[in-house]
GROMACS .gro file of C-alpha atoms in nm:
model
  254
    1MET     CA    1  10.303   2.472   9.322
    2SER     CA    2   9.955   2.322   9.337
    3ASP     CA    3   9.873   1.952   9.305
    4THR     CA    4   9.548   2.003   9.112
    5LEU     CA    5   9.688   1.831   8.801
    6THR     CA    6   9.925   1.589   8.972
    7ASP     CA    7   9.964   1.267   8.771
    8SER     CA    8   9.825   1.444   8.465
    9VAL     CA    9  10.014   1.499   8.140
   10ALA     CA   10   9.947   1.813   7.936
   11LEU     CA   11  10.060   1.887   7.581
   12VAL     CA   12  10.091   2.250   7.473
   13THR     CA   13  10.160   2.338   7.110
   14GLY     CA   14  10.330   2.663   7.018
   15ALA     CA   15  10.498   2.645   7.358
   16SER     CA   16  10.815   2.832   7.265
   17SER     CA   17  10.674   3.180   7.333
   18GLY     CA   18  10.373   3.391   7.420
   19ILE     CA   19  10.048   3.224   7.519
   20GLY     CA   20  10.191   2.874   7.479
   21GLU     CA   21  10.487   2.945   7.705
   22ALA     CA   22  10.267   3.107   7.969
   23THR     CA   23  10.017   2.821   7.953
   24ALA     CA   24  10.290   2.562   7.997
   25LEU     CA   25  10.416   2.745   8.304
   26GLY     CA   26  10.063   2.768   8.442
   27LEU     CA   27   9.987   2.399   8.394
   28ALA     CA   28  10.322   2.296   8.540
   29ALA     CA   29  10.246   2.510   8.845
   30GLN     CA   30   9.928   2.304   8.890
   31GLY     CA   31  10.133   1.984   8.905
   32ALA     CA   32  10.104   1.858   8.546
   33THR     CA   33  10.388   1.706   8.353
   34VAL     CA   34  10.396   1.941   8.055
   35ALA     CA   35  10.500   1.837   7.705
   36LEU     CA   36  10.636   2.141   7.523
   37LEU     CA   37  10.582   2.128   7.146
   38ALA     CA   38  10.713   2.384   6.896
   39ARG     CA   39  10.972   2.423   6.622
   40ARG     CA   40  11.232   2.622   6.815
   41ARG     CA   41  11.426   2.368   7.019
   42ASP     CA   42  11.642   2.622   7.200
   43ARG     CA   43  11.337   2.805   7.334
   44LEU     CA   44  11.180   2.477   7.447
   45ASP     CA   45  11.497   2.369   7.626
   46ASP     CA   46  11.509   2.701   7.811
   47LEU     CA   47  11.144   2.673   7.913
   48SER     CA   48  11.189   2.313   8.025
   49ALA     CA   49  11.480   2.418   8.244
   50ARG     CA   50  11.271   2.694   8.402
   51ILE     CA   51  10.985   2.455   8.478
   52GLU     CA   52  11.215   2.197   8.631
   53ALA     CA   53  11.400   2.461   8.833
   54ASP     CA   54  11.065   2.547   8.990
   55GLY     CA   55  11.005   2.183   9.081
   56GLY     CA   56  10.793   2.093   8.782
   57ARG     CA   57  10.828   1.829   8.510
   58ALA     CA   58  10.859   1.893   8.139
   59LEU     CA   59  10.919   1.707   7.813
   60VAL     CA   60  11.057   1.875   7.502
   61VAL     CA   61  10.908   1.773   7.168
   62GLN     CA   62  11.040   1.960   6.867
   63ALA     CA   63  10.794   1.939   6.578
   64ASP     CA   64  10.611   2.138   6.313
   65VAL     CA   65  10.239   2.075   6.363
   66SER     CA   66  10.164   2.171   6.003
   67ASP     CA   67  10.349   1.856   5.894
   68GLN     CA   68  10.108   1.568   5.942
   69ARG     CA   69  10.371   1.305   6.016
   70GLN     CA   70  10.555   1.527   6.262
   71ALA     CA   71  10.233   1.616   6.443
   72LEU     CA   72  10.121   1.254   6.477
   73ASP     CA   73  10.466   1.136   6.584
   74ALA     CA   74  10.490   1.416   6.840
   75VAL     CA   75  10.171   1.308   7.015
   76GLU     CA   76  10.277   0.944   7.016
   77SER     CA   77  10.618   1.043   7.153
   78VAL     CA   78  10.455   1.224   7.445
   79VAL     CA   79  10.241   0.922   7.531
   80ALA     CA   80  10.536   0.687   7.494
   81GLN     CA   81  10.747   0.896   7.731
   82ALA     CA   82  10.484   1.002   7.983
   83GLY     CA   83  10.244   0.709   7.966
   84ARG     CA   84   9.925   0.906   7.913
   85LEU     CA   85   9.774   1.231   7.786
   86ASP     CA   86   9.516   1.420   7.992
   87VAL     CA   87   9.518   1.775   7.856
   88VAL     CA   88   9.588   1.912   7.508
   89VAL     CA   89   9.614   2.284   7.441
   90ASN     CA   90   9.617   2.362   7.068
   91ASN     CA   91   9.784   2.701   7.074
   92ALA     CA   92  10.018   2.704   6.772
   93GLY     CA   93   9.913   2.969   6.524
   94LEU     CA   94  10.023   3.256   6.306
   95MET     CA   95   9.873   3.567   6.152
   96ARG     CA   96   9.920   3.733   5.814
   97ILE     CA   97   9.708   4.033   5.722
   98GLY     CA   98   9.648   4.260   5.423
   99PRO     CA   99   9.394   4.317   5.143
  100ALA     CA  100   9.284   3.994   4.977
  101ALA     CA  101   9.338   4.137   4.627
  102ASP     CA  102   9.707   4.191   4.702
  103ALA     CA  103   9.768   3.879   4.910
  104ASP     CA  104  10.062   3.647   4.869
  105LEU     CA  105   9.895   3.307   4.839
  106SER     CA  106  10.181   3.146   5.028
  107ASP     CA  107  10.076   3.351   5.332
  108TRP     CA  108   9.726   3.207   5.307
  109ASP     CA  109   9.861   2.855   5.265
  110GLU     CA  110  10.083   2.895   5.570
  111MET     CA  111   9.799   3.021   5.789
  112VAL     CA  112   9.570   2.739   5.689
  113SER     CA  113   9.848   2.484   5.737
  114VAL     CA  114   9.934   2.594   6.089
  115ASN     CA  115   9.607   2.734   6.224
  116VAL     CA  116   9.377   2.468   6.081
  117SER     CA  117   9.564   2.161   5.960
  118GLY     CA  118   9.805   2.162   6.252
  119LEU     CA  119   9.521   2.179   6.502
  120LEU     CA  120   9.337   1.900   6.319
  121TYR     CA  121   9.640   1.673   6.312
  122VAL     CA  122   9.719   1.716   6.681
  123THR     CA  123   9.355   1.674   6.779
  124ARG     CA  124   9.308   1.357   6.576
  125ALA     CA  125   9.621   1.201   6.723
  126SER     CA  126   9.527   1.306   7.076
  127LEU     CA  127   9.160   1.214   7.103
  128PRO     CA  128   9.202   0.838   7.160
  129HIS     CA  129   9.454   0.909   7.435
  130LEU     CA  130   9.232   1.173   7.596
  131ILE     CA  131   8.940   0.931   7.596
  132SER     CA  132   9.156   0.664   7.760
  133ALA     CA  133   9.290   0.908   8.016
  134ALA     CA  134   8.943   1.028   8.112
  135ALA     CA  135   8.840   0.670   8.187
  136ASP     CA  136   9.110   0.614   8.450
  137SER     CA  137   9.209   0.962   8.564
  138PRO     CA  138   9.169   1.058   8.931
  139ARG     CA  139   9.015   1.380   8.791
  140GLY     CA  140   8.758   1.173   8.605
  141VAL     CA  141   8.792   1.391   8.297
  142ALA     CA  142   9.029   1.495   8.017
  143ASP     CA  143   9.050   1.829   7.837
  144LEU     CA  144   9.101   1.958   7.484
  145VAL     CA  145   9.146   2.336   7.474
  146ASN     CA  146   9.167   2.517   7.141
  147ILE     CA  147   9.304   2.869   7.132
  148SER     CA  148   9.116   3.081   6.879
  149SER     CA  149   9.081   3.461   6.868
  150THR     CA  150   8.829   3.742   6.870
  151ALA     CA  151   8.881   3.709   6.493
  152GLY     CA  152   8.674   3.393   6.527
  153ARG     CA  153   8.367   3.603   6.596
  154SER     CA  154   8.446   3.954   6.465
  155VAL     CA  155   8.579   4.012   6.113
  156GLN     CA  156   8.814   4.299   6.028
  157PRO     CA  157   8.921   4.420   5.681
  158GLY     CA  158   9.256   4.273   5.585
  159ALA     CA  159   9.214   3.965   5.801
  160ALA     CA  160   8.988   3.756   5.580
  161VAL     CA  161   9.184   3.431   5.585
  162TYR     CA  162   9.301   3.471   5.943
  163ALA     CA  163   8.935   3.508   6.043
  164LEU     CA  164   8.845   3.210   5.824
  165THR     CA  165   9.088   2.992   6.019
  166LYS     CA  166   8.959   3.112   6.355
  167PHE     CA  167   8.590   3.078   6.267
  168GLY     CA  168   8.674   2.726   6.153
  169ILE     CA  169   8.836   2.641   6.485
  170GLY     CA  170   8.515   2.743   6.660
  171ALA     CA  171   8.298   2.519   6.443
  172PHE     CA  172   8.536   2.226   6.473
  173SER     CA  173   8.556   2.263   6.851
  174GLU     CA  174   8.179   2.259   6.894
  175ALA     CA  175   8.137   1.951   6.676
  176ILE     CA  176   8.410   1.761   6.861
  177ARG     CA  177   8.263   1.873   7.195
  178GLN     CA  178   7.933   1.707   7.108
  179GLU     CA  179   8.107   1.391   6.988
  180VAL     CA  180   8.315   1.320   7.300
  181LEU     CA  181   8.120   1.468   7.589
  182GLY     CA  182   7.978   1.123   7.667
  183GLN     CA  183   8.333   0.994   7.709
  184ARG     CA  184   8.420   1.255   7.973
  185VAL     CA  185   8.640   1.462   7.744
  186ARG     CA  186   8.569   1.834   7.769
  187VAL     CA  187   8.632   2.056   7.466
  188SER     CA  188   8.683   2.427   7.524
  189LEU     CA  189   8.744   2.730   7.308
  190VAL     CA  190   8.946   3.029   7.431
  191GLU     CA  191   8.919   3.347   7.223
  192PRO     CA  192   9.187   3.601   7.314
  193GLY     CA  193   9.168   3.962   7.210
  194THR     CA  194   9.480   4.169   7.155
  195VAL     CA  195   9.771   4.007   7.339
  196GLN     CA  196  10.131   4.124   7.359
  197THR     CA  197  10.304   3.833   7.184
  198GLU     CA  198  10.537   3.765   6.891
  199ILE     CA  199  10.248   3.690   6.653
  200THR     CA  200  10.287   4.027   6.478
  201ASP     CA  201  10.667   4.027   6.470
  202HIS     CA  202  10.685   3.868   6.126
  203LEU     CA  203  10.440   4.107   5.966
  204PRO     CA  204  10.569   4.366   5.718
  205GLU     CA  205  10.623   4.707   5.872
  206PRO     CA  206  10.316   4.866   5.703
  207ASP     CA  207  10.094   4.595   5.852
  208ARG     CA  208  10.244   4.640   6.199
  209GLU     CA  209  10.185   5.014   6.171
  210ARG     CA  210   9.824   4.954   6.067
  211LEU     CA  211   9.767   4.737   6.372
  212ALA     CA  212   9.933   4.993   6.597
  213ARG     CA  213   9.700   5.265   6.467
  214ARG     CA  214   9.396   5.044   6.523
  215ASN     CA  215   9.501   4.953   6.876
  216GLY     CA  216   9.589   5.312   6.968
  217ALA     CA  217   9.659   5.352   7.339
  218MET     CA  218   9.487   5.026   7.429
  219VAL     CA  219   9.673   4.823   7.689
  220PRO     CA  220   9.706   4.471   7.545
  221LEU     CA  221   9.655   4.154   7.740
  222ALA     CA  222   9.957   3.963   7.870
  223PRO     CA  223  10.006   3.598   7.770
  224ALA     CA  224   9.956   3.504   8.134
  225ASP     CA  225   9.601   3.640   8.116
  226ILE     CA  226   9.515   3.376   7.856
  227ALA     CA  227   9.707   3.109   8.047
  228ASP     CA  228   9.487   3.190   8.347
  229ALA     CA  229   9.179   3.116   8.137
  230VAL     CA  230   9.319   2.782   8.024
  231THR     CA  231   9.418   2.685   8.376
  232PHE     CA  232   9.072   2.778   8.503
  233ILE     CA  233   8.909   2.554   8.242
  234VAL     CA  234   9.114   2.243   8.307
  235THR     CA  235   9.105   2.264   8.687
  236ARG     CA  236   8.725   2.264   8.719
  237HIS     CA  237   8.550   1.968   8.879
  238ARG     CA  238   8.445   1.708   8.622
  239ARG     CA  239   8.082   1.818   8.656
  240VAL     CA  240   8.177   2.157   8.505
  241ALA     CA  241   8.249   2.213   8.136
  242VAL     CA  242   8.360   2.563   8.043
  243ASN     CA  243   8.295   2.547   7.670
  244GLU     CA  244   8.401   2.897   7.572
  245ILE     CA  245   8.590   3.193   7.718
  246LEU     CA  246   8.622   3.528   7.540
  247VAL     CA  247   8.902   3.741   7.689
  248ARG     CA  248   8.943   4.093   7.553
  249ALA     CA  249   9.173   4.374   7.649
  250ALA     CA  250   8.970   4.610   7.866
  251GLU     CA  251   8.952   4.885   7.601
  252GLN     CA  252   8.899   4.654   7.304
  253THR     CA  253   8.578   4.707   7.107
  254TRP     CA  254   8.600   4.431   6.843
   0.00000   0.00000   0.00000
């Protein structure tokens, strides 16, 4: 383990699998106390046990970020238990794809609720604590990292609303960055390409087949590849702000 983030507290949403799980492990390895937030309590308990078995520290916070009250209470619970909040990684997200003319509106509602509203709720609750932490942190800085997607800069047919949510995250991140940079809070955007995660598991079979055809023989990224990007961002000296990282699979063209 490293001590780069010793005495820091990091909150990771969507921590029960994939990029969130890998990011939590990466931040814990840097010495942070990691608050694990997601809906699946059993997964969070397992991850917490793994972190602590490796000598790290973890808190489990079961919550649905798309529920405003749950999101706000989750952030306050982390601060109440850990005493501060230095790093927030907004990773929770989901994807539904298909032609807009045939879309189930509940799929659109769910994407907007999780990908946009959830990120907004967690960010709003976290910002005052990040500002406070930056003022007295040995690192001299606090970090907000929003996980977006290549869909936030490249639009594909069938992914209209998914892209809408990811483009929105980019705009929101840049506005917040400008608002809080004078208070030593860095805001960063990470845009992963195709990653081997559970995000496509809940898609109908025809949609999964369509994605498989598009990806072809491309070797997808691993969640740890994105976790590496997050860890790089938050371990820079306070003079350095890495505002955006685009990470594609090596063969990816979009």
